[in-house]
Structure formats: structure tokens, C-alpha cells
Coordinates of N, CA and C in Angstrom, one line a residue:
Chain A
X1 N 18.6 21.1 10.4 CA 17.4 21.2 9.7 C 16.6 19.9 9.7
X2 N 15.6 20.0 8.7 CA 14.7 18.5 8.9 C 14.0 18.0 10.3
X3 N 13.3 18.8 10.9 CA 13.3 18.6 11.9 C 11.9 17.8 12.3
X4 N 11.1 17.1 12.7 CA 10.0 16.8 12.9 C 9.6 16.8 14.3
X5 N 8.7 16.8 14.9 CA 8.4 17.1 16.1 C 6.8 16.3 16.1
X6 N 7.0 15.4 16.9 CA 5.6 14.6 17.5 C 5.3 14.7 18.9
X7 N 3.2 14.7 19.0 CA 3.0 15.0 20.2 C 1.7 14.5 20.8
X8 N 1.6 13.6 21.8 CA 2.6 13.7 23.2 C 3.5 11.9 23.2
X9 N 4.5 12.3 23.6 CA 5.5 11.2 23.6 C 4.8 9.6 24.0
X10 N 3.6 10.0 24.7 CA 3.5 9.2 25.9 C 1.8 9.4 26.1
X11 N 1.0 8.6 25.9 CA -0.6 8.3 26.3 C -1.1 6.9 26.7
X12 N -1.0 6.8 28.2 CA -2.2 6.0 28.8 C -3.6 6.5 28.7
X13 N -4.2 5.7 28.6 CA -5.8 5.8 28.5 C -6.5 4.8 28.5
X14 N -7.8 4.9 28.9 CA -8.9 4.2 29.2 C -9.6 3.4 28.0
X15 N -9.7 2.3 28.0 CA -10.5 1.2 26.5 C -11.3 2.0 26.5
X16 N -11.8 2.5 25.2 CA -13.0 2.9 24.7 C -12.9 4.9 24.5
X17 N -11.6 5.2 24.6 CA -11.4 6.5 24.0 C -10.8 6.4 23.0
X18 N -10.7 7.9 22.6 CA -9.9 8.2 21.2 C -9.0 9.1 21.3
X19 N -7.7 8.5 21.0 CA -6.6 9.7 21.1 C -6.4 10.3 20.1
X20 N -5.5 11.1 20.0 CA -4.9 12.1 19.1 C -3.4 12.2 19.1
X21 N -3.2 12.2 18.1 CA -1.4 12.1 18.0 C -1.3 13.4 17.0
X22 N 0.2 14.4 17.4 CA 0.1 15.2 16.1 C 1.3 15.2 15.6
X23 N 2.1 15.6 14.6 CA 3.0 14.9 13.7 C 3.4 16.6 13.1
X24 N 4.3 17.1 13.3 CA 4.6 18.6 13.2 C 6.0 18.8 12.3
X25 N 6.1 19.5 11.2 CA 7.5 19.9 10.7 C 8.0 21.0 10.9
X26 N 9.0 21.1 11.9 CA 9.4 22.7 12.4 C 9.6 23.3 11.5
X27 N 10.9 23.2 10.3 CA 11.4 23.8 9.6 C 11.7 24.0 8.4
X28 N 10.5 22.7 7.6 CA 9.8 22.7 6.3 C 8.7 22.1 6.0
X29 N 8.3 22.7 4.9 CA 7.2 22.1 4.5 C 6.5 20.5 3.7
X30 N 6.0 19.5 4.8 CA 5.8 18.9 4.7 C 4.7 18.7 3.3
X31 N 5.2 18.0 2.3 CA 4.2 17.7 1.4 C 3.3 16.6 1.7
X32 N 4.4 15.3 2.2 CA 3.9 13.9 2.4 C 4.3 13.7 3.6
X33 N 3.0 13.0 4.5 CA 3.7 13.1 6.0 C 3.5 11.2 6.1
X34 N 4.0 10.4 6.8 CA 3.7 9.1 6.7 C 3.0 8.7 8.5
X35 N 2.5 7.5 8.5 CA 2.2 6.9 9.7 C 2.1 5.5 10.0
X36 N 3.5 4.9 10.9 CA 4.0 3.9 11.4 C 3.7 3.2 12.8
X37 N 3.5 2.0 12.6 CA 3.4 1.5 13.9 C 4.7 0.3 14.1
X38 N 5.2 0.5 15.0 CA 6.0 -0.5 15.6 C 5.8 -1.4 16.9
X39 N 6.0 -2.6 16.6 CA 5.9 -3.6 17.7 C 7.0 -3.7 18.2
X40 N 7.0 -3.9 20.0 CA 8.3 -4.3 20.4 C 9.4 -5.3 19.5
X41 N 10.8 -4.7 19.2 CA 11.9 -5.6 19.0 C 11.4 -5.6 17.7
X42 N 10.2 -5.0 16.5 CA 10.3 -5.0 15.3 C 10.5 -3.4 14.2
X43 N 10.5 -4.2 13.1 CA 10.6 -2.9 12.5 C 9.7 -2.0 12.6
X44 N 9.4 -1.3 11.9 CA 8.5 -0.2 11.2 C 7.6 -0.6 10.3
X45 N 6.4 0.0 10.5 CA 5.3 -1.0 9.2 C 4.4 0.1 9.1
X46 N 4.6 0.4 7.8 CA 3.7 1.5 7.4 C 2.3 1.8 7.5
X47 N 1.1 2.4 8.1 CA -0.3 2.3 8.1 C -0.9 3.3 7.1
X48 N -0.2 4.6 7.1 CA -0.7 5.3 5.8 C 0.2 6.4 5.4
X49 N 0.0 7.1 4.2 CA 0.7 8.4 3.5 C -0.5 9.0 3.5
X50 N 0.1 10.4 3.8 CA -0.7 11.4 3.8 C -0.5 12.4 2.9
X51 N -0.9 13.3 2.0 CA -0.8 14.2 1.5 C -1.5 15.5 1.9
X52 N -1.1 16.6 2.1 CA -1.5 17.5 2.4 C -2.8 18.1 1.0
X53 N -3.9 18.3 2.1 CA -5.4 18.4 1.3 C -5.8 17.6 0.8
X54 N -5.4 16.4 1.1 CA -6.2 15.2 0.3 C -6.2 14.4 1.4
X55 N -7.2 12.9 0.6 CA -7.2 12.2 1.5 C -6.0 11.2 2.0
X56 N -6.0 10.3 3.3 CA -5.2 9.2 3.2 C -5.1 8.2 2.3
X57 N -3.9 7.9 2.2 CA -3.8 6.1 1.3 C -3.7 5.4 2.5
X58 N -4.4 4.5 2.5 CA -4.0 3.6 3.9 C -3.2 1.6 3.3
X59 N -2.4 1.3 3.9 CA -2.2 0.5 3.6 C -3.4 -1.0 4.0
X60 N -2.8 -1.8 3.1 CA -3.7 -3.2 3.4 C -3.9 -3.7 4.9
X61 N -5.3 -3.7 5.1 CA -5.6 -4.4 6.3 C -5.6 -3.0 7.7
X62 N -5.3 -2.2 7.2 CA -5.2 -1.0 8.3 C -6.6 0.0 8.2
X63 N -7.0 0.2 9.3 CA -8.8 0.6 9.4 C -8.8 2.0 8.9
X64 N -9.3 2.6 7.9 CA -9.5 3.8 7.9 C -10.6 4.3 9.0
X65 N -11.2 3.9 9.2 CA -12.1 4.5 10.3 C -11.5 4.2 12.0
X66 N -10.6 3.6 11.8 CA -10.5 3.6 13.0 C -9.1 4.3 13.5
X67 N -8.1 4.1 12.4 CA -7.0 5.6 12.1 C -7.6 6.7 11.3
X68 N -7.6 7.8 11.7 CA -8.3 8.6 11.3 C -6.9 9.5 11.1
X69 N -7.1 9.9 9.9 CA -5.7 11.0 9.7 C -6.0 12.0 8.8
X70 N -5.8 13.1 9.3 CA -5.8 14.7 8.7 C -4.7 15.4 8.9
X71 N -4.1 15.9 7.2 CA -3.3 16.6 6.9 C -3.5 18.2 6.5
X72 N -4.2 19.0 7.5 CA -4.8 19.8 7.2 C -3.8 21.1 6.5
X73 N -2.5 21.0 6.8 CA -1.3 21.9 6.6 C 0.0 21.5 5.8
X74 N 0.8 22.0 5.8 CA 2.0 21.6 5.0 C 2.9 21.3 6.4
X75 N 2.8 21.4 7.5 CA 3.7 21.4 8.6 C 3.1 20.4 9.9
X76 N 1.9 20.0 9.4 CA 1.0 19.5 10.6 C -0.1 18.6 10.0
X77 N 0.6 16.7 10.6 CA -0.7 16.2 10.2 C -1.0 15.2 11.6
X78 N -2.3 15.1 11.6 CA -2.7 14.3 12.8 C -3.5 13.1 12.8
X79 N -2.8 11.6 13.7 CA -3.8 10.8 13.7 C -4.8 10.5 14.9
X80 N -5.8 9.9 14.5 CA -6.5 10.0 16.0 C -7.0 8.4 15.7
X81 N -6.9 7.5 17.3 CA -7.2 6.3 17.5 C -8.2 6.0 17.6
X82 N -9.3 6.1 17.1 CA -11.3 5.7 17.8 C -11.2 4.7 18.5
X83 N -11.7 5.1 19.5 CA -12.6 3.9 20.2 C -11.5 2.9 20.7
X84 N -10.3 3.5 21.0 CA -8.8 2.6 21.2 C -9.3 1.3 22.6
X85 N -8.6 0.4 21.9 CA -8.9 -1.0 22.8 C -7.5 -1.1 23.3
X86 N -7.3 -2.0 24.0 CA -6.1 -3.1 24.3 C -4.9 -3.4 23.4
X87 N -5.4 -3.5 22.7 CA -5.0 -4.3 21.0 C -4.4 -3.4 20.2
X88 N -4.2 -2.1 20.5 CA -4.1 -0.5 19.8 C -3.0 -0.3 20.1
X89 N -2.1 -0.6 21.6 CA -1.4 -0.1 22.3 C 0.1 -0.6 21.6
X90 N 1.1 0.4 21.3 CA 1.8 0.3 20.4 C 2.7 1.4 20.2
X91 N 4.0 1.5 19.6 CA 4.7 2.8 19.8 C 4.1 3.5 17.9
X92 N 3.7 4.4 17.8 CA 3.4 5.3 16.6 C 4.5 6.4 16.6
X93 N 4.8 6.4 15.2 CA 5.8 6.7 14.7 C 5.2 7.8 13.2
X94 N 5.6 9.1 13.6 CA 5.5 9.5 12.2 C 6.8 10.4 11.1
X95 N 6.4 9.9 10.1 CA 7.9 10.8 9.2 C 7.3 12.0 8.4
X96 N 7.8 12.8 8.0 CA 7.5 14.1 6.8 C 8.5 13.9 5.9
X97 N 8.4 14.3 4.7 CA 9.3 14.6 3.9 C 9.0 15.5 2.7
X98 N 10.2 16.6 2.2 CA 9.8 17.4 1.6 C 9.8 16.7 -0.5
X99 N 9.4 17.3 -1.3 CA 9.7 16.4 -2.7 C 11.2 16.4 -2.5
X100 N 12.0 14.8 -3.0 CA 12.5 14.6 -3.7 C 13.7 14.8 -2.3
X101 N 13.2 14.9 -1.2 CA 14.6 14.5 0.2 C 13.8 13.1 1.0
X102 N 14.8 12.8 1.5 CA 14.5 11.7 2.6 C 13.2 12.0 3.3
X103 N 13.0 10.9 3.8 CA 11.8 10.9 5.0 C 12.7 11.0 6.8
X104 N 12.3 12.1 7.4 CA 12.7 12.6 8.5 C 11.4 12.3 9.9
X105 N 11.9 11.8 11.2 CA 11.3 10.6 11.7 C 10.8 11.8 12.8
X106 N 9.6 11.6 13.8 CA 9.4 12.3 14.9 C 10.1 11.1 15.7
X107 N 10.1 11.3 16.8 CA 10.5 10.8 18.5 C 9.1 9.7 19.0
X108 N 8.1 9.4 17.9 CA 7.1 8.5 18.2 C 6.3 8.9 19.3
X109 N 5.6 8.0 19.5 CA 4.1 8.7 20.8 C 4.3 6.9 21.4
X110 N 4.2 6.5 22.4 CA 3.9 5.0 23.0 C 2.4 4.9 23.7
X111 N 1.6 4.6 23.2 CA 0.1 4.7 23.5 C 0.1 2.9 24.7
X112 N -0.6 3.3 25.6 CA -1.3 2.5 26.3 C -2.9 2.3 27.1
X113 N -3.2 1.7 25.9 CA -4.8 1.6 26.4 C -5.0 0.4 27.4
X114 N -5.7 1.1 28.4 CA -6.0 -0.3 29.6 C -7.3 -0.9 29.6
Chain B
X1 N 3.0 -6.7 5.8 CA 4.1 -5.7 4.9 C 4.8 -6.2 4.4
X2 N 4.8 -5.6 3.3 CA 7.0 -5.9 2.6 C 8.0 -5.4 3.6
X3 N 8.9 -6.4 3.8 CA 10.4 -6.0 4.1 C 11.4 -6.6 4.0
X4 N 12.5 -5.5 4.0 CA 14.0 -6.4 3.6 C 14.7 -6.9 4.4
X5 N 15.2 -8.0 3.8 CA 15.8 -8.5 4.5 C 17.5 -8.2 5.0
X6 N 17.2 -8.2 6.3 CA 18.8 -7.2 6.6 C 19.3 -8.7 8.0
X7 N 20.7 -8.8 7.3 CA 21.5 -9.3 8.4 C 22.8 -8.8 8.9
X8 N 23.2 -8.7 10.0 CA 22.7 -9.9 10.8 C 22.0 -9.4 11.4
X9 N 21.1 -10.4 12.2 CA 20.0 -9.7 13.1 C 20.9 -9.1 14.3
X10 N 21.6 -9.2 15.2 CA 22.2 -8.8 16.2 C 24.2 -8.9 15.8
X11 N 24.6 -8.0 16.5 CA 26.2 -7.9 16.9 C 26.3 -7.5 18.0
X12 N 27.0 -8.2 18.6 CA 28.0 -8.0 20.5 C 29.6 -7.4 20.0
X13 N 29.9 -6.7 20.1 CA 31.3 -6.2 19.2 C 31.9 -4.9 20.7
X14 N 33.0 -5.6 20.3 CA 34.0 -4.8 21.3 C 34.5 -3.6 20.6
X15 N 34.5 -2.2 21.6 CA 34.7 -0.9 21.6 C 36.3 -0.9 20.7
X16 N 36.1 0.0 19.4 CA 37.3 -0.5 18.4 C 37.1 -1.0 17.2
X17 N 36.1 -2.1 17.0 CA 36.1 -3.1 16.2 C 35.0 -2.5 14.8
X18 N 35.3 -3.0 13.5 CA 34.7 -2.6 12.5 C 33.0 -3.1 12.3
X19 N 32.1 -2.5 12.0 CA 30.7 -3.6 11.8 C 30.5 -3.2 10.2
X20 N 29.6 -4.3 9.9 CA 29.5 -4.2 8.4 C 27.7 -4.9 8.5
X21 N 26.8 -4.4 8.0 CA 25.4 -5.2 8.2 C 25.3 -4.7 6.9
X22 N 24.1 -5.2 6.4 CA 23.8 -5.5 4.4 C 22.2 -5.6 4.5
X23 N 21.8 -5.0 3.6 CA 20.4 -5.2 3.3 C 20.0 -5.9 1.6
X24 N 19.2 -6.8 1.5 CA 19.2 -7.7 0.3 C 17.5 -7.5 -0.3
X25 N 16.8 -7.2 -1.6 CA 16.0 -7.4 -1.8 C 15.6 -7.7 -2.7
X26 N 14.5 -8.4 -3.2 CA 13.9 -9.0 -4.8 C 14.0 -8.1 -5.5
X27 N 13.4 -6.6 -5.0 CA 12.6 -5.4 -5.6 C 13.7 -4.5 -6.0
X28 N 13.7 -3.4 -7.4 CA 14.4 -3.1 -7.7 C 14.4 -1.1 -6.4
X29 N 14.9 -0.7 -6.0 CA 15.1 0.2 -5.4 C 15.5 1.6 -6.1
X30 N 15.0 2.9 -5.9 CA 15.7 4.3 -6.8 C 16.6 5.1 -5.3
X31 N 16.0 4.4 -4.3 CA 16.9 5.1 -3.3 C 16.9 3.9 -1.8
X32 N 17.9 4.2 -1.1 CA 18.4 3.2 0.4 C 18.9 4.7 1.0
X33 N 18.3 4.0 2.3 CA 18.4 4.8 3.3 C 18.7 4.3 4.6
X34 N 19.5 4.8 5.6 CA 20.3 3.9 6.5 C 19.6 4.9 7.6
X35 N 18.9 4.3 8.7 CA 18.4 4.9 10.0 C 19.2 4.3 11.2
X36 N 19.5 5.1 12.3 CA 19.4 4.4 13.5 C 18.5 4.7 14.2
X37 N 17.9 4.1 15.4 CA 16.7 4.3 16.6 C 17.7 3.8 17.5
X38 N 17.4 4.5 18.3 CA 17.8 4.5 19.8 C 16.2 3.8 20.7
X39 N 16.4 3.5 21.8 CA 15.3 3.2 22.3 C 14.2 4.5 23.2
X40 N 12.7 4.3 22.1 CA 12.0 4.9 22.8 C 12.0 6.4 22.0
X41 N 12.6 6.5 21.2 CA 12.7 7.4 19.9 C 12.4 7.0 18.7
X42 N 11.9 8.1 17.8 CA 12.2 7.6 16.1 C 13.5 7.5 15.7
X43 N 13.7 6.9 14.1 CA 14.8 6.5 13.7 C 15.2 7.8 13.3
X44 N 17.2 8.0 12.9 CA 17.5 9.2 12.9 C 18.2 9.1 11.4
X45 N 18.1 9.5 10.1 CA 18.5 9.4 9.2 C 20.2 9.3 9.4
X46 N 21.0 8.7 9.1 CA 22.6 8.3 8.7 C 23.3 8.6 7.5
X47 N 22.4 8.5 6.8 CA 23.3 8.4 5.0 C 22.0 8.0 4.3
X48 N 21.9 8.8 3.4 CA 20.6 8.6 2.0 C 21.7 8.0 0.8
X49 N 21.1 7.2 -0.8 CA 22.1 6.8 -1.4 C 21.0 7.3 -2.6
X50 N 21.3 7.4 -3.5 CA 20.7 7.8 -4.7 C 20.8 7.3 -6.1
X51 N 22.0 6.9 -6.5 CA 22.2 6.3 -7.3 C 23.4 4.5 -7.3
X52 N 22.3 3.7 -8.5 CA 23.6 2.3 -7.8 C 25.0 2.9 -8.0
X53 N 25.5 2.1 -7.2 CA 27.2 1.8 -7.4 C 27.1 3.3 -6.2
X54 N 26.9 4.0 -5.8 CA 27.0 5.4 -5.0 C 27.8 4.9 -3.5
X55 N 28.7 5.4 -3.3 CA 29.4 5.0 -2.1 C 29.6 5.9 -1.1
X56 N 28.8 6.5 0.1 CA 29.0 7.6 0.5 C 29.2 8.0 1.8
X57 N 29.8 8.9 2.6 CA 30.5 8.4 3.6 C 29.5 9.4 4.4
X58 N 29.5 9.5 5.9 CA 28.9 10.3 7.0 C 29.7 10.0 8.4
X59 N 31.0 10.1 8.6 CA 32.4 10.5 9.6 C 32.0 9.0 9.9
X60 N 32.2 7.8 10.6 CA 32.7 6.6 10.2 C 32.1 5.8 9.8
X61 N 30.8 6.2 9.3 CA 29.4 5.3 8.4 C 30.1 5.5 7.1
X62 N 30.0 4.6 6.4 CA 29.8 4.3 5.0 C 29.3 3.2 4.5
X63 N 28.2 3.6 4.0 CA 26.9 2.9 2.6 C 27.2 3.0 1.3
X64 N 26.9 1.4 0.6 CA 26.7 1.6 -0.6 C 25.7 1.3 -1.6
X65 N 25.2 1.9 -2.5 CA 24.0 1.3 -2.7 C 24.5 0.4 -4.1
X66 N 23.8 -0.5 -3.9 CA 24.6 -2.1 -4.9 C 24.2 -1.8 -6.2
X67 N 25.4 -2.4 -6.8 CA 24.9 -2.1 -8.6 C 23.8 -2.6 -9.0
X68 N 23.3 -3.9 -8.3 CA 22.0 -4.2 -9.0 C 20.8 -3.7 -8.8
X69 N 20.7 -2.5 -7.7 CA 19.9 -2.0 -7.3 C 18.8 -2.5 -6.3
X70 N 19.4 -3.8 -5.7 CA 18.4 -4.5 -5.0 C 19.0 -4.9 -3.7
X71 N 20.3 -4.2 -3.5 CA 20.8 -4.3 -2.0 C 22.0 -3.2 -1.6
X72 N 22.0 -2.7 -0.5 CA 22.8 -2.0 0.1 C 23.6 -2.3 1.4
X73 N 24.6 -1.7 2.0 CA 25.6 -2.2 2.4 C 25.6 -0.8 3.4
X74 N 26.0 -1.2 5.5 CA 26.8 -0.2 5.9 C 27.9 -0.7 6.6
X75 N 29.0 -0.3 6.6 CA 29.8 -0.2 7.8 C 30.3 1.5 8.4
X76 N 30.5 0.8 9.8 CA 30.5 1.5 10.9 C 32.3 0.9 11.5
X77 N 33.3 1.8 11.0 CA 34.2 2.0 11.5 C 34.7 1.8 13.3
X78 N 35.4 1.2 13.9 CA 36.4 1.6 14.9 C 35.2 2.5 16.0
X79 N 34.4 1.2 15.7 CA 33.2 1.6 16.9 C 33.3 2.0 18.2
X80 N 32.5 2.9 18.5 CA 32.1 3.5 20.1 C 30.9 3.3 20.8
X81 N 31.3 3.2 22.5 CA 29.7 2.9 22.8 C 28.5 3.8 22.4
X82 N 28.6 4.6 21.8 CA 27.5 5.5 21.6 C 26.7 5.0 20.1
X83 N 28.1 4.3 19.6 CA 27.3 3.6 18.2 C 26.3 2.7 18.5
X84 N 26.1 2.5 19.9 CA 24.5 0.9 20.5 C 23.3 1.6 19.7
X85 N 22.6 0.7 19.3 CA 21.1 0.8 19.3 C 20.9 0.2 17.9
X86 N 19.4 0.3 16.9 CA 19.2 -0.5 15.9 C 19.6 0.0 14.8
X87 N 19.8 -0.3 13.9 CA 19.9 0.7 12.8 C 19.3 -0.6 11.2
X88 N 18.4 0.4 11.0 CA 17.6 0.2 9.8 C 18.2 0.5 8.5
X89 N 18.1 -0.2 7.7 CA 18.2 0.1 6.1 C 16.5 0.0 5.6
X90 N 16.3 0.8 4.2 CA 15.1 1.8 4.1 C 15.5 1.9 2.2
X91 N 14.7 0.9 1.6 CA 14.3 1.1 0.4 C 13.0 1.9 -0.1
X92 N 13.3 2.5 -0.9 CA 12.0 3.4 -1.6 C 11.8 3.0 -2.8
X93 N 10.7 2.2 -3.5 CA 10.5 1.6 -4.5 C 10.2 2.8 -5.6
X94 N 10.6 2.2 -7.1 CA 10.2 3.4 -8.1 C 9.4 4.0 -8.1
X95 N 9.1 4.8 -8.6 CA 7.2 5.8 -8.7 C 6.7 5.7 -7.1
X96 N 7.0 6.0 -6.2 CA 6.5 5.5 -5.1 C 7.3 6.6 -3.9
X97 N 6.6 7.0 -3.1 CA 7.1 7.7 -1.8 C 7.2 6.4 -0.7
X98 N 7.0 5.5 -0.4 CA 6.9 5.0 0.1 C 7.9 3.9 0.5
X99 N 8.6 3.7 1.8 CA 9.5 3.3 2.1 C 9.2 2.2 2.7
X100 N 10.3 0.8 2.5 CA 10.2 -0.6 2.6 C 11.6 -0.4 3.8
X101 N 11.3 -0.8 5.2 CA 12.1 -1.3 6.2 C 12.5 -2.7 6.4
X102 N 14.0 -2.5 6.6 CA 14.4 -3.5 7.1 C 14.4 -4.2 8.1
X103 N 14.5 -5.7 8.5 CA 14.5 -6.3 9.7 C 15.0 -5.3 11.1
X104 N 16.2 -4.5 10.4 CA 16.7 -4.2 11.2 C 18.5 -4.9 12.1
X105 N 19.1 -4.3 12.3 CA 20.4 -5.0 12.8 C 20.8 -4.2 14.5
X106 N 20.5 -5.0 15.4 CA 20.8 -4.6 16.7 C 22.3 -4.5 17.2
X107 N 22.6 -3.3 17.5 CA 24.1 -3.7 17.8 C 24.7 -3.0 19.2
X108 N 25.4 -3.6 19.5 CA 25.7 -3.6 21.1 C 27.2 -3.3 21.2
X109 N 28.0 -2.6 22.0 CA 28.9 -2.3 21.7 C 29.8 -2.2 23.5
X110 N 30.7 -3.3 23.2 CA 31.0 -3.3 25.0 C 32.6 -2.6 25.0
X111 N 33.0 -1.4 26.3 CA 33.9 -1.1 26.5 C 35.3 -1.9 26.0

């Protein structure tokens, strides 16, 4: 059980597009879904919580316009990168979790903008 | 960001041998949570802890979450190569969904 499923593992792309990451709970329903960025050889560093029908909380110093995140479902929330530069490129990581269980991790996306 | 501080940063440990890594923090914690990541994946939950003093086992992981509530503890039994990769400890502050990562502890595990 707990299963999270993220998609697509893997995005090269061109400076000056916008990707899309999706962030999926197979086999419950996601209340709170989170979004992480990791740097090589570091931890985990939170960029926002999501609630389903509401908006994001984003943490300090992280662009809401330029992470764009919708939690339109209880099983499905998505970020998308605007206008991704050089400087973007990074492994994203997202978790779900149901009230009152752990947070359960997708397989991350590794974006590379050139 | 906030994070906790987890040592050791790395272990080289021969196939057999016990590991023990610890997470320390200012902040008072209602739950610790022990991840591993393999490379090129997300982290895979190990052991959740819930209450201090809680000592809980997952086949040769065992975590404990500390009585003062501001640090947690894992060891990893009579290790195998399959035990390699990072493994994180993971505070969740009071009133709060939101999870504080550790440095992290890299561990390597040779035949």
C-alpha cells in the first residue's frame, strides 16, 4: 500500500520552456501532497505543501510563479517549471500523505534544462 | 531550510557488521521518521516513531525516538550489501505537516 507514483522520471529540455511534473497516489487518497527539490549529494528541501482545493503554501525564497502547483484531486497534484532556465535543473521529488500516516515518496523526476 | 543534524555523514562497514547513525535537534518533534534513497529514486519509508521513548523494530532496523523529543536513533543489524545507499531521519514539527530532513547518513557496505 502507500504507493505514490511520479511522472516522467526524466526531462531534458530547452531554456525557456515549461515543464510539468505529476505527482499521483495509486492507492489512497491524498489530502496533503508535498514538493521537494534535491541537490546532488544533499538532502531534501521542501518548496511547497499542497492541499487539495486550495492553494499552495510555498516555502521561503521559493517562486510561486515560477513553481506553479495544482492539487486539483485527492490522488493527483502537479508542478510545472515556467520559463525553466539552467539554474532549474535538479532532481524533484514529491510525497502524499494521508491524515495522520507518514509521508510516502514518488521515484522523483531529474529535469535538465540546456 | 531547517535541518537536522544527522551523523555520521558517511560509513564504509564490512558485510556483517552492526551500524548505528542518530539524528540530534534544537526543535521539539511529535514524530521521526527513518527513509532510505537509493540512487536516482525517492526515499522509501523504514520505520515511523510516534511517541518519545518508542522503540520499534522493521526485521533488522531498529529506531528510537529519544525521550527528550529532540533526537532519534537507527541501527541496522548484521548488515548486507543491499543495505548501501542514504538513509535519512525525518522530523515533523508540532501542529505542522511538514517534515524537517536530515543531513542524511551514506552507507556503503563491502562484501
Amino acid at each position: 500500500g502507500a504507493v505514490v507514483s511520479q511522472h516522467p522520471s526524466r526531462v531534458i529540455c530547452k531554456s525557456g520552456t515549461s515543464v510539468k511534473i505529476e505527482c499521483r497516489s495509486l492507492d489512497f487518497q491524498a489530502t496533503t501532497m508535498f514538493w521537494y527539490r534535491q541537490f546532488p549529494k544533499k538532502s531534501l528541501m521542501l518548496m511547497a505543501t499542497s492541499n487539495e482545493g486550495s492553494k499552495a503554501t510555498y516555502e521561503q525564497g521559493v517562486e510561486k510563479d515560477k513553481f506553479l502547483i495544482n492539487h486539483a484531486s485527492l490522488t493527483l497534484s502537479t508542478l510545472t517549471v515556467t520559463s525553466a532556465h539552467p539554474e532549474d535543473s535538479s532532481f524533484y521529488i514529491c510525497s502524499a500523505r494521508e491524515p495522520h500516516q507518514p509521508q510516502h515518496f514518488g521515484d522523483g523526476t531529474r529535469l535538465s534544462i540546456l | 531550510g531547517q535541518q537536522l543534524n544527522q551523523s555520521p555523514q558517511s560509513m564504509f562497514i564490512q558485510e556483517g557488521e552492526d551500524v548505528s547513525m542518530n539524528c540530534t535537534s534544537s526543535s521539539i518533534f511529535n514524530t521521526w521518521l527513518w527513509y532510505k534513497q537509493e540512487p536516482g529514486e525517492g526515499p522509501v519509508l523504514l520505520i515511523a516513531l510516534y511517541k518519545a521513548g518508542e522503540l520499534t523494530s522493521n526485521g533488522r532496523l531498529t529506531a528510537q525516538f529519544g525521550i527528550t523529543r529532540k533526537d532519534s536513533f537507527l541501527n541496522i543489524s548484521a548488515s548486507i550489501p543491499s543495505d548501501v545507499g542514504i538513509y535519512f531521519c525525518a522530523g515533523q514539527l508540532i501542529d505542522t505537516d511538514k517534515l524537517i530532513f536530515g543531513t542524511g547518513t551514506r552507507l556503503q557496505v563491502f562484501p
